[in-house]
Every structure is written in C-alpha cells, then in structure tokens.
PDB file of C-alpha atoms and ligand atoms in Angstrom:
ATOM      1  CA  UNK A1096       0.001  -0.259  -0.008  1.00  0.00           C
ATOM      2  CA  UNK A1097       1.807   3.097  -1.164  1.00  0.00           C
ATOM      3  CA  UNK A1098       0.976   6.389   0.062  1.00  0.00           C
ATOM      4  CA  UNK A1099       0.702   9.786  -1.459  1.00  0.00           C
ATOM      5  CA  UNK A1100       0.195  13.170   0.024  1.00  0.00           C
ATOM      6  CA  UNK A1101      -0.902  15.961  -2.351  1.00  0.00           C
ATOM      7  CA  UNK A1102       0.010  18.846  -0.993  1.00  0.00           C
ATOM      8  CA  UNK A1103       0.207  22.990  -2.789  1.00  0.00           C
ATOM      9  CA  UNK A1104      -1.143  26.079  -2.250  1.00  0.00           C
ATOM     10  CA  UNK A1105      -4.878  26.726  -2.420  1.00  0.00           C
ATOM     11  CA  UNK A1106      -5.909  26.453  -6.129  1.00  0.00           C
ATOM     12  CA  UNK A1107      -2.704  24.933  -7.376  1.00  0.00           C
ATOM     13  CA  UNK A1108      -4.878  21.810  -8.308  1.00  0.00           C
ATOM     14  CA  UNK A1109      -4.569  19.325  -5.357  1.00  0.00           C
ATOM     15  CA  UNK A1110      -8.086  17.431  -5.760  1.00  0.00           C
ATOM     16  CA  UNK A1111      -8.146  17.941 -10.281  1.00  0.00           C
ATOM     17  CA  UNK A1112      -4.540  15.085  -9.599  1.00  0.00           C
ATOM     18  CA  UNK A1113      -5.858  13.823  -7.268  1.00  0.00           C
ATOM     19  CA  UNK A1114      -9.500  13.251  -9.208  1.00  0.00           C
ATOM     20  CA  UNK A1115      -6.946  12.501 -12.030  1.00  0.00           C
ATOM     21  CA  UNK A1116      -4.046  10.546 -10.826  1.00  0.00           C
ATOM     22  CA  UNK A1117      -6.785   8.146  -9.581  1.00  0.00           C
ATOM     23  CA  UNK A1118      -8.253   7.496 -13.066  1.00  0.00           C
ATOM     24  CA  UNK A1119      -5.687   6.829 -14.740  1.00  0.00           C
ATOM     25  CA  UNK A1120      -3.560   4.803 -11.396  1.00  0.00           C
ATOM     26  CA  UNK A1121      -6.762   2.331 -12.496  1.00  0.00           C
ATOM     27  CA  UNK A1122      -6.821   2.534 -15.764  1.00  0.00           C
ATOM     28  CA  UNK A1123      -3.415   0.559 -15.746  1.00  0.00           C
ATOM     29  CA  UNK A1124      -4.931  -1.666 -12.980  1.00  0.00           C
ATOM     30  CA  UNK A1125      -3.298  -0.235 -10.375  1.00  0.00           C
ATOM     31  CA  UNK A1126      -6.432  -0.515  -6.764  1.00  0.00           C
ATOM     32  CA  UNK A1127      -6.924   3.249  -5.609  1.00  0.00           C
ATOM     33  CA  UNK A1128      -8.221   4.726  -2.651  1.00  0.00           C
ATOM     34  CA  UNK A1129      -9.015   7.913  -2.860  1.00  0.00           C
ATOM     35  CA  UNK A1130      -9.450  10.338   1.127  1.00  0.00           C
ATOM     36  CA  UNK A1131     -10.743  13.928   1.596  1.00  0.00           C
ATOM     37  CA  UNK A1132      -8.641  15.318   4.732  1.00  0.00           C
ATOM     38  CA  UNK A1133     -10.180  19.010   3.616  1.00  0.00           C
ATOM     39  CA  UNK A1134     -13.058  19.427   6.362  1.00  0.00           C
ATOM     40  CA  UNK A1135     -14.339  23.084   4.698  1.00  0.00           C
ATOM     41  CA  UNK A1136     -14.045  21.067   0.911  1.00  0.00           C
ATOM     42  CA  UNK A1137     -17.747  22.177  -0.172  1.00  0.00           C
ATOM     43  CA  UNK A1138     -17.918  19.751  -3.463  1.00  0.00           C
ATOM     44  CA  UNK A1139     -14.631  17.497  -4.824  1.00  0.00           C
ATOM     45  CA  UNK A1140     -14.141  16.686  -8.940  1.00  0.00           C
ATOM     46  CA  UNK A1141     -13.952  12.451  -7.178  1.00  0.00           C
ATOM     47  CA  UNK A1142     -15.879  10.262  -4.841  1.00  0.00           C
ATOM     48  CA  UNK A1143     -13.895   9.331  -2.018  1.00  0.00           C
ATOM     49  CA  UNK A1144     -13.696   6.656  -0.562  1.00  0.00           C
ATOM     50  CA  UNK A1145     -12.884   7.429   3.151  1.00  0.00           C
ATOM     51  CA  UNK A1146     -13.785  11.234   4.178  1.00  0.00           C
ATOM     52  CA  UNK A1147     -13.128  13.584   6.401  1.00  0.00           C
ATOM     53  CA  UNK A1148     -16.407  14.771   6.513  1.00  0.00           C
ATOM     54  CA  UNK A1149     -17.995  12.335   7.546  1.00  0.00           C
ATOM     55  CA  UNK A1150     -16.184  12.731  11.008  1.00  0.00           C
ATOM     56  CA  UNK A1151     -16.941  16.417  11.437  1.00  0.00           C
ATOM     57  CA  UNK A1152     -19.231  19.299  10.666  1.00  0.00           C
ATOM     58  CA  UNK A1153     -16.971  22.547   9.583  1.00  0.00           C
ATOM     59  CA  UNK A1154     -20.234  24.476   9.269  1.00  0.00           C
ATOM     60  CA  UNK A1155     -21.391  23.478  12.565  1.00  0.00           C
ATOM     61  CA  UNK A1156     -18.696  24.170  14.506  1.00  0.00           C
ATOM     62  CA  UNK A1157     -18.020  27.917  12.570  1.00  0.00           C
ATOM     63  CA  UNK A1158     -22.018  28.227  13.878  1.00  0.00           C
ATOM     64  CA  UNK A1159     -22.124  26.890  16.883  1.00  0.00           C
ATOM     65  CA  UNK A1160     -18.364  27.788  17.731  1.00  0.00           C
ATOM     66  CA  UNK A1161     -19.369  31.135  16.527  1.00  0.00           C
ATOM     67  CA  UNK A1162     -15.718  31.511  14.563  1.00  0.00           C
ATOM     68  CA  UNK A1163     -14.755  32.312  11.641  1.00  0.00           C
ATOM     69  CA  UNK A1164     -13.323  30.306   8.516  1.00  0.00           C
ATOM     70  CA  UNK A1165     -10.272  29.792   9.562  1.00  0.00           C
ATOM     71  CA  UNK A1166     -10.762  29.507  13.456  1.00  0.00           C
ATOM     72  CA  UNK A1167     -12.755  27.005  12.222  1.00  0.00           C
ATOM     73  CA  UNK A1168     -11.609  25.147   9.320  1.00  0.00           C
ATOM     74  CA  UNK A1169      -8.362  24.663  12.622  1.00  0.00           C
ATOM     75  CA  UNK A1170     -10.836  24.042  15.126  1.00  0.00           C
ATOM     76  CA  UNK A1171     -11.778  20.923  12.839  1.00  0.00           C
ATOM     77  CA  UNK A1172      -8.547  19.471  11.792  1.00  0.00           C
ATOM     78  CA  UNK A1173      -7.845  19.326  16.052  1.00  0.00           C
ATOM     79  CA  UNK A1174     -11.637  17.600  15.457  1.00  0.00           C
ATOM     80  CA  UNK A1175     -10.782  14.828  12.599  1.00  0.00           C
ATOM     81  CA  UNK A1176      -6.684  14.317  13.704  1.00  0.00           C
ATOM     82  CA  UNK A1177      -9.411  12.760  17.312  1.00  0.00           C
ATOM     83  CA  UNK A1178     -10.690  10.825  14.947  1.00  0.00           C
ATOM     84  CA  UNK A1179      -7.230   9.666  13.150  1.00  0.00           C
ATOM     85  CA  UNK A1180      -7.447   5.723  14.775  1.00  0.00           C
ATOM     86  CA  UNK A1181     -10.857   5.885  12.844  1.00  0.00           C
ATOM     87  CA  UNK A1182      -9.344   7.097   9.693  1.00  0.00           C
ATOM     88  CA  UNK A1183      -6.920   4.896   9.383  1.00  0.00           C
ATOM     89  CA  UNK A1184      -8.538   2.059  10.075  1.00  0.00           C
ATOM     90  CA  UNK A1185     -11.492   2.761   7.269  1.00  0.00           C
ATOM     91  CA  UNK A1186      -7.950   3.268   4.875  1.00  0.00           C
ATOM     92  CA  UNK A1187      -5.942  -0.253   5.927  1.00  0.00           C
ATOM     93  CA  UNK A1188      -9.333  -3.011   5.981  1.00  0.00           C
ATOM     94  CA  UNK A1189      -9.093  -1.127   1.800  1.00  0.00           C
ATOM     95  CA  UNK A1190      -5.605  -2.124   1.726  1.00  0.00           C
ATOM     96  CA  UNK A1191      -5.184  -0.706  -2.013  1.00  0.00           C
ATOM     97  CA  UNK A1192      -2.294  -0.258  -4.125  1.00  0.00           C
ATOM     98  CA  UNK A1193      -2.322   3.237  -4.468  1.00  0.00           C
ATOM     99  CA  UNK A1194      -3.875   5.700  -1.516  1.00  0.00           C
ATOM    100  CA  UNK A1195      -4.125   9.275  -2.525  1.00  0.00           C
ATOM    101  CA  UNK A1196      -4.577  11.967   0.347  1.00  0.00           C
ATOM    102  CA  UNK A1197      -6.311  15.411  -0.668  1.00  0.00           C
ATOM    103  CA  UNK A1198      -5.255  17.760   1.809  1.00  0.00           C
ATOM    104  CA  UNK A1199      -7.235  20.730   3.102  1.00  0.00           C
ATOM    105  CA  UNK A1200      -7.228  23.886   0.538  1.00  0.00           C
ATOM    106  CA  UNK A1201      -5.311  25.632   3.557  1.00  0.00           C
ATOM    107  CA  UNK A1202      -1.609  24.240   2.850  1.00  0.00           C
ATOM    108  CA  UNK A1203      -0.501  25.718   6.350  1.00  0.00           C
ATOM    109  CA  UNK A1204      -3.238  24.254   8.151  1.00  0.00           C
ATOM    110  CA  UNK A1205      -2.059  20.540   7.608  1.00  0.00           C
ATOM    111  CA  UNK A1206       1.652  21.057   7.198  1.00  0.00           C
ATOM    112  CA  UNK A1207       2.743  23.343   9.686  1.00  0.00           C
ATOM    113  CA  UNK A1208      -0.187  22.170  12.579  1.00  0.00           C
ATOM    114  CA  UNK A1209       0.322  19.071  14.625  1.00  0.00           C
ATOM    115  CA  UNK A1210      -2.364  17.877  13.640  1.00  0.00           C
ATOM    116  CA  UNK A1211      -1.443  17.496  10.031  1.00  0.00           C
ATOM    117  CA  UNK A1212       1.977  15.742  11.348  1.00  0.00           C
ATOM    118  CA  UNK A1213      -0.377  13.395  13.985  1.00  0.00           C
ATOM    119  CA  UNK A1214      -2.381  12.185   9.971  1.00  0.00           C
ATOM    120  CA  UNK A1215       0.875  11.612   8.327  1.00  0.00           C
ATOM    121  CA  UNK A1216       2.188   9.635  10.677  1.00  0.00           C
ATOM    122  CA  UNK A1217      -1.093   7.716  11.557  1.00  0.00           C
ATOM    123  CA  UNK A1218      -1.674   7.197   8.082  1.00  0.00           C
ATOM    124  CA  UNK A1219      -0.586   4.552   5.938  1.00  0.00           C
ATOM    125  CA  UNK A1220       1.962   2.296   6.215  1.00  0.00           C
ATOM    126  CA  UNK A1221       6.216   3.457   7.759  1.00  0.00           C
ATOM    127  CA  UNK A1222       8.878   3.601   4.574  1.00  0.00           C
ATOM    128  CA  UNK A1223       5.734   3.744   1.950  1.00  0.00           C
ATOM    129  CA  UNK A1224       4.791   7.275   1.928  1.00  0.00           C
ATOM    130  CA  UNK A1225       5.402  10.006   0.091  1.00  0.00           C
ATOM    131  CA  UNK A1226       4.643  13.359  -0.377  1.00  0.00           C
ATOM    132  CA  UNK A1227       4.183  15.476  -3.739  1.00  0.00           C
ATOM    133  CA  UNK A1228       4.275  18.985  -3.278  1.00  0.00           C
ATOM    134  CA  UNK A1229       2.597  21.166  -6.676  1.00  0.00           C
ATOM    135  CA  UNK A1230       4.117  24.011  -8.214  1.00  0.00           C
ATOM    136  CA  UNK A1231       1.509  25.964  -9.727  1.00  0.00           C
ATOM    137  CA  UNK A1232       2.465  28.082 -12.942  1.00  0.00           C
ATOM    138  CA  UNK A1233       0.770  30.262 -12.841  1.00  0.00           C
ATOM    139  CA  UNK A1234       2.986  31.624  -9.983  1.00  0.00           C
ATOM    140  CA  UNK A1235       5.778  30.376 -10.884  1.00  0.00           C
ATOM    141  CA  UNK A1236       5.928  32.860 -13.483  1.00  0.00           C
ATOM    142  CA  UNK A1237       9.836  34.060 -11.785  1.00  0.00           C
ATOM    143  CA  UNK A1238      13.468  32.685 -11.233  1.00  0.00           C
ATOM    144  CA  UNK A1239      11.714  34.647  -7.702  1.00  0.00           C
ATOM    145  CA  UNK A1240       8.585  33.396  -7.239  1.00  0.00           C
ATOM    146  CA  UNK A1241      10.394  29.590  -8.052  1.00  0.00           C
ATOM    147  CA  UNK A1242      12.315  29.396  -5.210  1.00  0.00           C
ATOM    148  CA  UNK A1243       9.599  31.072  -2.425  1.00  0.00           C
ATOM    149  CA  UNK A1244       8.361  27.784  -3.853  1.00  0.00           C
ATOM    150  CA  UNK A1245      11.009  25.527  -4.152  1.00  0.00           C
ATOM    151  CA  UNK A1246      11.350  27.222   0.074  1.00  0.00           C
ATOM    152  CA  UNK A1247       7.853  26.237   0.259  1.00  0.00           C
ATOM    153  CA  UNK A1248       8.175  22.750   0.059  1.00  0.00           C
ATOM    154  CA  UNK A1249      11.355  22.465   1.927  1.00  0.00           C
ATOM    155  CA  UNK A1250       9.715  23.530   4.898  1.00  0.00           C
ATOM    156  CA  UNK A1251       7.434  20.605   4.912  1.00  0.00           C
ATOM    157  CA  UNK A1252      10.182  18.638   3.429  1.00  0.00           C
ATOM    158  CA  UNK A1253      11.732  19.925   6.793  1.00  0.00           C
ATOM    159  CA  UNK A1254       8.594  19.257   9.038  1.00  0.00           C
ATOM    160  CA  UNK A1255       7.417  15.647   7.604  1.00  0.00           C
ATOM    161  CA  UNK A1256      10.458  14.073   6.432  1.00  0.00           C
ATOM    162  CA  UNK A1257       9.140  12.330   4.119  1.00  0.00           C
ATOM    163  CA  UNK A1258      10.073  11.813   0.883  1.00  0.00           C
ATOM    164  CA  UNK A1259       9.056  14.199  -1.815  1.00  0.00           C
ATOM    165  CA  UNK A1260       8.027  14.769  -5.524  1.00  0.00           C
ATOM    166  CA  UNK A1261       7.656  17.938  -6.836  1.00  0.00           C
ATOM    167  CA  UNK A1262       5.070  18.874  -9.644  1.00  0.00           C
ATOM    168  CA  UNK A1263       4.894  21.625 -11.801  1.00  0.00           C
ATOM    169  CA  UNK A1264       1.267  20.926 -12.593  1.00  0.00           C
ATOM    170  CA  UNK A1265      -1.703  22.721 -15.461  1.00  0.00           C
ATOM    171  CA  UNK A1266       0.822  22.391 -17.942  1.00  0.00           C
ATOM    172  CA  UNK A1267      -1.954  21.850 -20.631  1.00  0.00           C
ATOM    173  CA  UNK A1268      -2.225  26.021 -19.721  1.00  0.00           C
ATOM    174  CA  UNK A1269       1.227  27.285 -20.382  1.00  0.00           C
ATOM    175  CA  UNK A1270       3.726  27.787 -23.006  1.00  0.00           C
ATOM    176  CA  UNK A1271       6.365  25.086 -23.790  1.00  0.00           C
ATOM    177  CA  UNK A1272       8.671  27.310 -23.185  1.00  0.00           C
ATOM    178  CA  UNK A1273       7.883  28.053 -19.878  1.00  0.00           C
ATOM    179  CA  UNK A1274       7.210  25.127 -18.638  1.00  0.00           C
ATOM    180  CA  UNK A1275      10.981  24.556 -20.685  1.00  0.00           C
ATOM    181  CA  UNK A1276      12.281  27.026 -18.567  1.00  0.00           C
ATOM    182  CA  UNK A1277      10.801  26.036 -14.934  1.00  0.00           C
ATOM    183  CA  UNK A1278      12.599  23.029 -15.859  1.00  0.00           C
ATOM    184  CA  UNK A1279      16.108  24.890 -16.958  1.00  0.00           C
ATOM    185  CA  UNK A1280      15.598  26.316 -13.862  1.00  0.00           C
ATOM    186  CA  UNK A1281      15.651  22.918 -11.394  1.00  0.00           C
ATOM    187  CA  UNK A1282      18.262  21.156 -14.189  1.00  0.00           C
ATOM    188  CA  UNK A1283      21.064  24.193 -14.225  1.00  0.00           C
ATOM    189  CA  UNK A1284      21.926  26.548 -11.212  1.00  0.00           C
ATOM    190  CA  UNK A1285      24.038  28.979 -14.202  1.00  0.00           C
ATOM    191  CA  UNK A1286      19.758  28.847 -15.294  1.00  0.00           C
ATOM    192  CA  UNK A1287      18.737  29.522 -11.989  1.00  0.00           C
ATOM    193  CA  UNK A1288      21.253  32.134 -10.908  1.00  0.00           C
ATOM    194  CA  UNK A1289      21.401  34.481 -14.049  1.00  0.00           C
ATOM    195  CA  UNK A1290      16.904  34.503 -13.911  1.00  0.00           C
ATOM    196  CA  UNK A1291      17.004  34.904 -10.185  1.00  0.00           C
ATOM    197  CA  UNK A1292      19.859  37.962 -10.469  1.00  0.00           C
ATOM    198  CA  UNK A1293      17.927  39.534 -13.435  1.00  0.00           C
ATOM    199  CA  UNK A1294      14.586  39.740 -11.814  1.00  0.00           C
ATOM    200  CA  UNK A1295      16.567  40.991  -7.850  1.00  0.00           C
ATOM    201  CA  UNK A1296      17.117  45.071  -7.586  1.00  0.00           C
ATOM    202  CA  UNK A1297      20.659  45.136  -7.312  1.00  0.00           C
ATOM    203  CA  UNK A1298      20.679  45.219  -4.027  1.00  0.00           C
ATOM    204  CA  UNK A1299      19.399  42.081  -3.942  1.00  0.00           C
ATOM    205  CA  UNK A1300      21.782  40.155  -5.951  1.00  0.00           C
ATOM    206  CA  UNK A1301      23.640  39.594  -3.588  1.00  0.00           C
ATOM    207  CA  UNK A1302      21.354  37.576  -1.592  1.00  0.00           C
ATOM    208  CA  UNK A1303      19.708  36.208  -4.800  1.00  0.00           C
ATOM    209  CA  UNK A1304      23.058  33.469  -5.368  1.00  0.00           C
ATOM    210  CA  UNK A1305      22.969  33.141  -1.493  1.00  0.00           C
ATOM    211  CA  UNK A1306      19.559  31.716  -1.772  1.00  0.00           C
ATOM    212  CA  UNK A1307      20.119  29.909  -4.734  1.00  0.00           C
ATOM    213  CA  UNK A1308      23.176  27.681  -2.870  1.00  0.00           C
ATOM    214  CA  UNK A1309      20.975  27.642  -0.246  1.00  0.00           C
ATOM    215  CA  UNK A1310      18.540  25.891  -2.134  1.00  0.00           C
ATOM    216  CA  UNK A1311      20.041  24.515  -5.242  1.00  0.00           C
ATOM    217  CA  UNK A1312      20.867  20.895  -3.519  1.00  0.00           C
ATOM    218  CA  UNK A1313      16.943  20.886  -2.138  1.00  0.00           C
ATOM    219  CA  UNK A1314      16.513  21.105  -5.882  1.00  0.00           C
ATOM    220  CA  UNK A1315      18.515  19.054  -7.137  1.00  0.00           C
ATOM    221  CA  UNK A1316      17.397  15.816  -5.065  1.00  0.00           C
ATOM    222  CA  UNK A1317      13.602  16.722  -5.773  1.00  0.00           C
ATOM    223  CA  UNK A1318      12.378  15.525  -9.195  1.00  0.00           C
ATOM    224  CA  UNK A1319      10.496  18.119 -11.029  1.00  0.00           C
ATOM    225  CA  UNK A1320       7.701  16.407 -13.179  1.00  0.00           C
ATOM    226  CA  UNK A1321       5.334  18.303 -15.345  1.00  0.00           C
ATOM    227  CA  UNK A1322       1.465  16.989 -15.318  1.00  0.00           C
ATOM    228  CA  UNK A1323      -1.982  18.005 -16.571  1.00  0.00           C
ATOM    229  CA  UNK A1324      -4.563  16.642 -14.786  1.00  0.00           C
ATOM    230  CA  UNK A1325      -6.827  17.783 -18.432  1.00  0.00           C
ATOM    231  CA  UNK A1326      -4.854  15.837 -20.528  1.00  0.00           C
ATOM    232  CA  UNK A1327      -3.406  13.178 -18.343  1.00  0.00           C
ATOM    233  CA  UNK A1328       0.628  14.137 -19.867  1.00  0.00           C
ATOM    234  CA  UNK A1329       3.205  12.753 -17.427  1.00  0.00           C
ATOM    235  CA  UNK A1330       1.466  11.033 -15.387  1.00  0.00           C
ATOM    236  CA  UNK A1331       3.259   7.735 -16.625  1.00  0.00           C
ATOM    237  CA  UNK A1332       6.111   9.467 -15.483  1.00  0.00           C
ATOM    238  CA  UNK A1333       5.148  10.649 -11.637  1.00  0.00           C
ATOM    239  CA  UNK A1334       3.636   6.878 -11.482  1.00  0.00           C
ATOM    240  CA  UNK A1335       7.134   5.959 -12.078  1.00  0.00           C
ATOM    241  CA  UNK A1336       9.080   8.418  -9.663  1.00  0.00           C
ATOM    242  CA  UNK A1337       7.133   7.887  -7.167  1.00  0.00           C
ATOM    243  CA  UNK A1338       6.871   4.484  -7.086  1.00  0.00           C
ATOM    244  CA  UNK A1339      11.157   4.111  -7.298  1.00  0.00           C
ATOM    245  CA  UNK A1340      11.282   6.393  -4.591  1.00  0.00           C
ATOM    246  CA  UNK A1341       9.045   4.153  -2.194  1.00  0.00           C
ATOM    247  CA  UNK A1342      11.634   1.247  -3.512  1.00  0.00           C
ATOM    248  CA  UNK A1343      14.471   3.155  -2.618  1.00  0.00           C
ATOM    249  CA  UNK A1344      12.932   4.642   0.891  1.00  0.00           C
ATOM    250  CA  UNK A1345      12.076   0.514   1.436  1.00  0.00           C
ATOM    251  CA  UNK A1346      15.899  -0.510   0.753  1.00  0.00           C
ATOM    252  CA  UNK A1347      17.080   1.741   2.993  1.00  0.00           C
ATOM    253  CA  UNK A1348      14.625   1.137   5.647  1.00  0.00           C
ATOM    254  CA  UNK A1349      16.035  -2.622   5.641  1.00  0.00           C
TER     255      UNK A1349
HETATM  256  N1  GTP B 951      -6.135  23.508 -16.778  1.00  0.00           N
HETATM  257  C1  GTP B 951      -5.825  22.949 -15.829  1.00  0.00           C
HETATM  258  N2  GTP B 951      -6.479  23.385 -15.205  1.00  0.00           N
HETATM  259  C2  GTP B 951      -6.664  22.325 -14.009  1.00  0.00           C
HETATM  260  C3  GTP B 951      -6.013  21.246 -13.570  1.00  0.00           C
HETATM  261  N3  GTP B 951      -5.160  21.094 -12.274  1.00  0.00           N
HETATM  262  C4  GTP B 951      -5.972  22.248 -11.593  1.00  0.00           C
HETATM  263  N4  GTP B 951      -6.776  23.200 -13.055  1.00  0.00           N
HETATM  264  C5  GTP B 951      -7.820  24.234 -11.878  1.00  0.00           C
HETATM  265  O1  GTP B 951      -7.631  24.654 -11.106  1.00  0.00           O
HETATM  266  C6  GTP B 951      -8.622  25.213 -10.040  1.00  0.00           C
HETATM  267  C7  GTP B 951      -7.842  24.600  -9.264  1.00  0.00           C
HETATM  268  O2  GTP B 951      -8.473  23.561  -9.072  1.00  0.00           O
HETATM  269  P1  GTP B 951      -8.843  23.046  -7.736  1.00  0.00           P
HETATM  270  O3  GTP B 951      -8.097  21.184  -8.038  1.00  0.00           O
HETATM  271  O4  GTP B 951      -9.886  22.756  -6.927  1.00  0.00           O
HETATM  272  O5  GTP B 951      -7.187  23.430  -6.753  1.00  0.00           O
HETATM  273  P2  GTP B 951      -6.798  23.062  -5.605  1.00  0.00           P
HETATM  274  O6  GTP B 951      -5.903  23.096  -4.719  1.00  0.00           O
HETATM  275  O7  GTP B 951      -7.720  21.134  -4.387  1.00  0.00           O
HETATM  276  O8  GTP B 951      -8.139  23.900  -4.495  1.00  0.00           O
HETATM  277  P3  GTP B 951      -8.432  24.200  -3.281  1.00  0.00           P
HETATM  278  O9  GTP B 951      -8.046  23.000  -2.186  1.00  0.00           O
HETATM  279  O10 GTP B 951      -9.408  25.234  -3.139  1.00  0.00           O
HETATM  280  O11 GTP B 951      -7.010  24.886  -1.938  1.00  0.00           O
HETATM  281  C8  GTP B 951      -9.171  24.131 -10.761  1.00  0.00           C
HETATM  282  O12 GTP B 951     -10.119  25.970 -11.390  1.00  0.00           O
HETATM  283  C9  GTP B 951      -8.864  23.779 -11.894  1.00  0.00           C
HETATM  284  O13 GTP B 951      -9.752  23.048 -13.197  1.00  0.00           O
HETATM  285  C10 GTP B 951      -4.570  21.247 -15.140  1.00  0.00           C
HETATM  286  O14 GTP B 951      -4.400  20.653 -15.602  1.00  0.00           O
HETATM  287  N5  GTP B 951      -5.016  21.692 -16.270  1.00  0.00           N
HETATM  288 MG1   MG B 952      -9.128  20.587  -2.960  1.00  0.00          MG
END
C-alpha cells in the first residue's frame, strides 16, 4: 500500500490531480483509494472513499462555536485528528495499491500544525509514504517565485521528513517554453542564478546568489515532473517516479 499525500498552495490543483491521477492509476489496474482530508471542501471533482466530512461538520463548528472561516478550519482539523485511528482503520481495511490523500486548501493547516503531523504519521504504512508538492505554474512565472515555492516545499519536507516529489501542474495551460524554463531552473544552477539576478533589484542580488546556493541542493534532490490533470500528460512519469522513490526508501529502511 503506497500512500501519496498531495500538497500545495490554495488552488494549485490538489483535488483535480487527486481525481485525474486516480483515474489514470485505475486504468493501469492499480487499485486506488481516495481520501479527502479537507473538512471545508464544498464540492470535490471525485467521490472520496474515505472522507473527513463524515467525521467532522465544518459548518456546524463554525456556527455553534461562533468562529470565523479560518478558526473553524483549525478547530475542524483538530477534531479530525481525534478520529485518526478510525480514519486509518478505514483506509487499511481497503488495503489498495495506492492511497491518494487530498489535503486541505489552506496548506499551513496541514503542513505546519501538530494535527497534520499526527495524520501523516498515522495514515499509511511506514516507508511507503510520499508527498507530492504541486508547483503552480501560474505562480512560478519568475525565477524569484520559483525559488519562493521551493522554499515552501523545503519547509514542508523538513517538517514531515517524508520523501518528496515536485509536480509542475497545469502544463496544458501554459506555453511549452515556460515549462522548459522552469525545468531548466531545476536542472542548471547557472540558469537559475542568471534569471534570479536579472529579476532582482541590485541590492538584493548578493542575497539571491546565497539563496540560490542554499536551495539548489534541495532542488536537484527532488525531481520536477510536468503534468496536466486535464490531458493526463506526465502521469506515467509521475507513477514511475513515485514507485522508484518508495522502493528506494524501503531499501533504506532494511
Ligand atoms: N488547465 C488546467 N487547469 C487545472 C489543472 N488542474 C487543476 N486545474 C484548475 O485549477 C483550479 C483549482 O483546482 P483544484 O483542484 O480545486 O485546486 P486545489 O488545490 O484542490 O484547491 P483548494 O483545495 O481550494 O486549495 C480549478 O479551476 C481546476 O479546474 C490542470 O492540469 N490544467
Ligand atoms: Mg482542493
């Protein structure tokens, strides 16, 4: 049972990727279980097999505790964490080839709070879990924004300590040269530093080199896979990379 946590900033395409990648996995005869961890999701592009909304009522929490939307989300995720044993039992009972976990739109709720760690620790099998961090091409339009996104993913990697892959999503919606540019930043330090320095004010250029040097080792250790949830382009590569990372992780645990 391989568990894939799909994380990314709000609107980066987590739920759509969960839906489309599960369709692709099932078309490859891989049994796939879909888990929704977002208590505030109004509609989803897939039918979850395990759903935190069966355990926690976000709207009721907001109304009865008189909370604003974000405070209600925090309270809801805290409540979800109380049911972690039930959730993981429900998931384990299926024992599929793949578990795809769609995480809350408010990234920091899952990634930087104790409840997120509890959920990631309890769901799935040790050594067979991975995070897929979505890079939103609508944001990664400049080298500076690309580096900011990688810093965010690096802090999540640091928090959870799970293997991580970057996915560059929505490639059907951006020109091919843009995709190649972003791939180039991940493969070549020179390409990154040139574009980074050109996009910065002169006073920030020295800082940009230091930042690029600090982040580059992390960038090259995590592949970036361009995908589209609309056309399913890149899904075979995503599947192969997840499988490779997980089997290497299992070797290390032995
Ligand atoms: N063209 C295109 N649009 C996409 C793709 N993936 C997602 N989208 C669109 O991006 C928007 C956000 O997608 P969601 O899947 O809801 O994103 P999310 O990260 O789950 O959003 P939150 O849970 O609200 O943070 C929707 O309008 C999707 O149709 C893609 O591969 N190509
Ligand atoms: Mg979503």
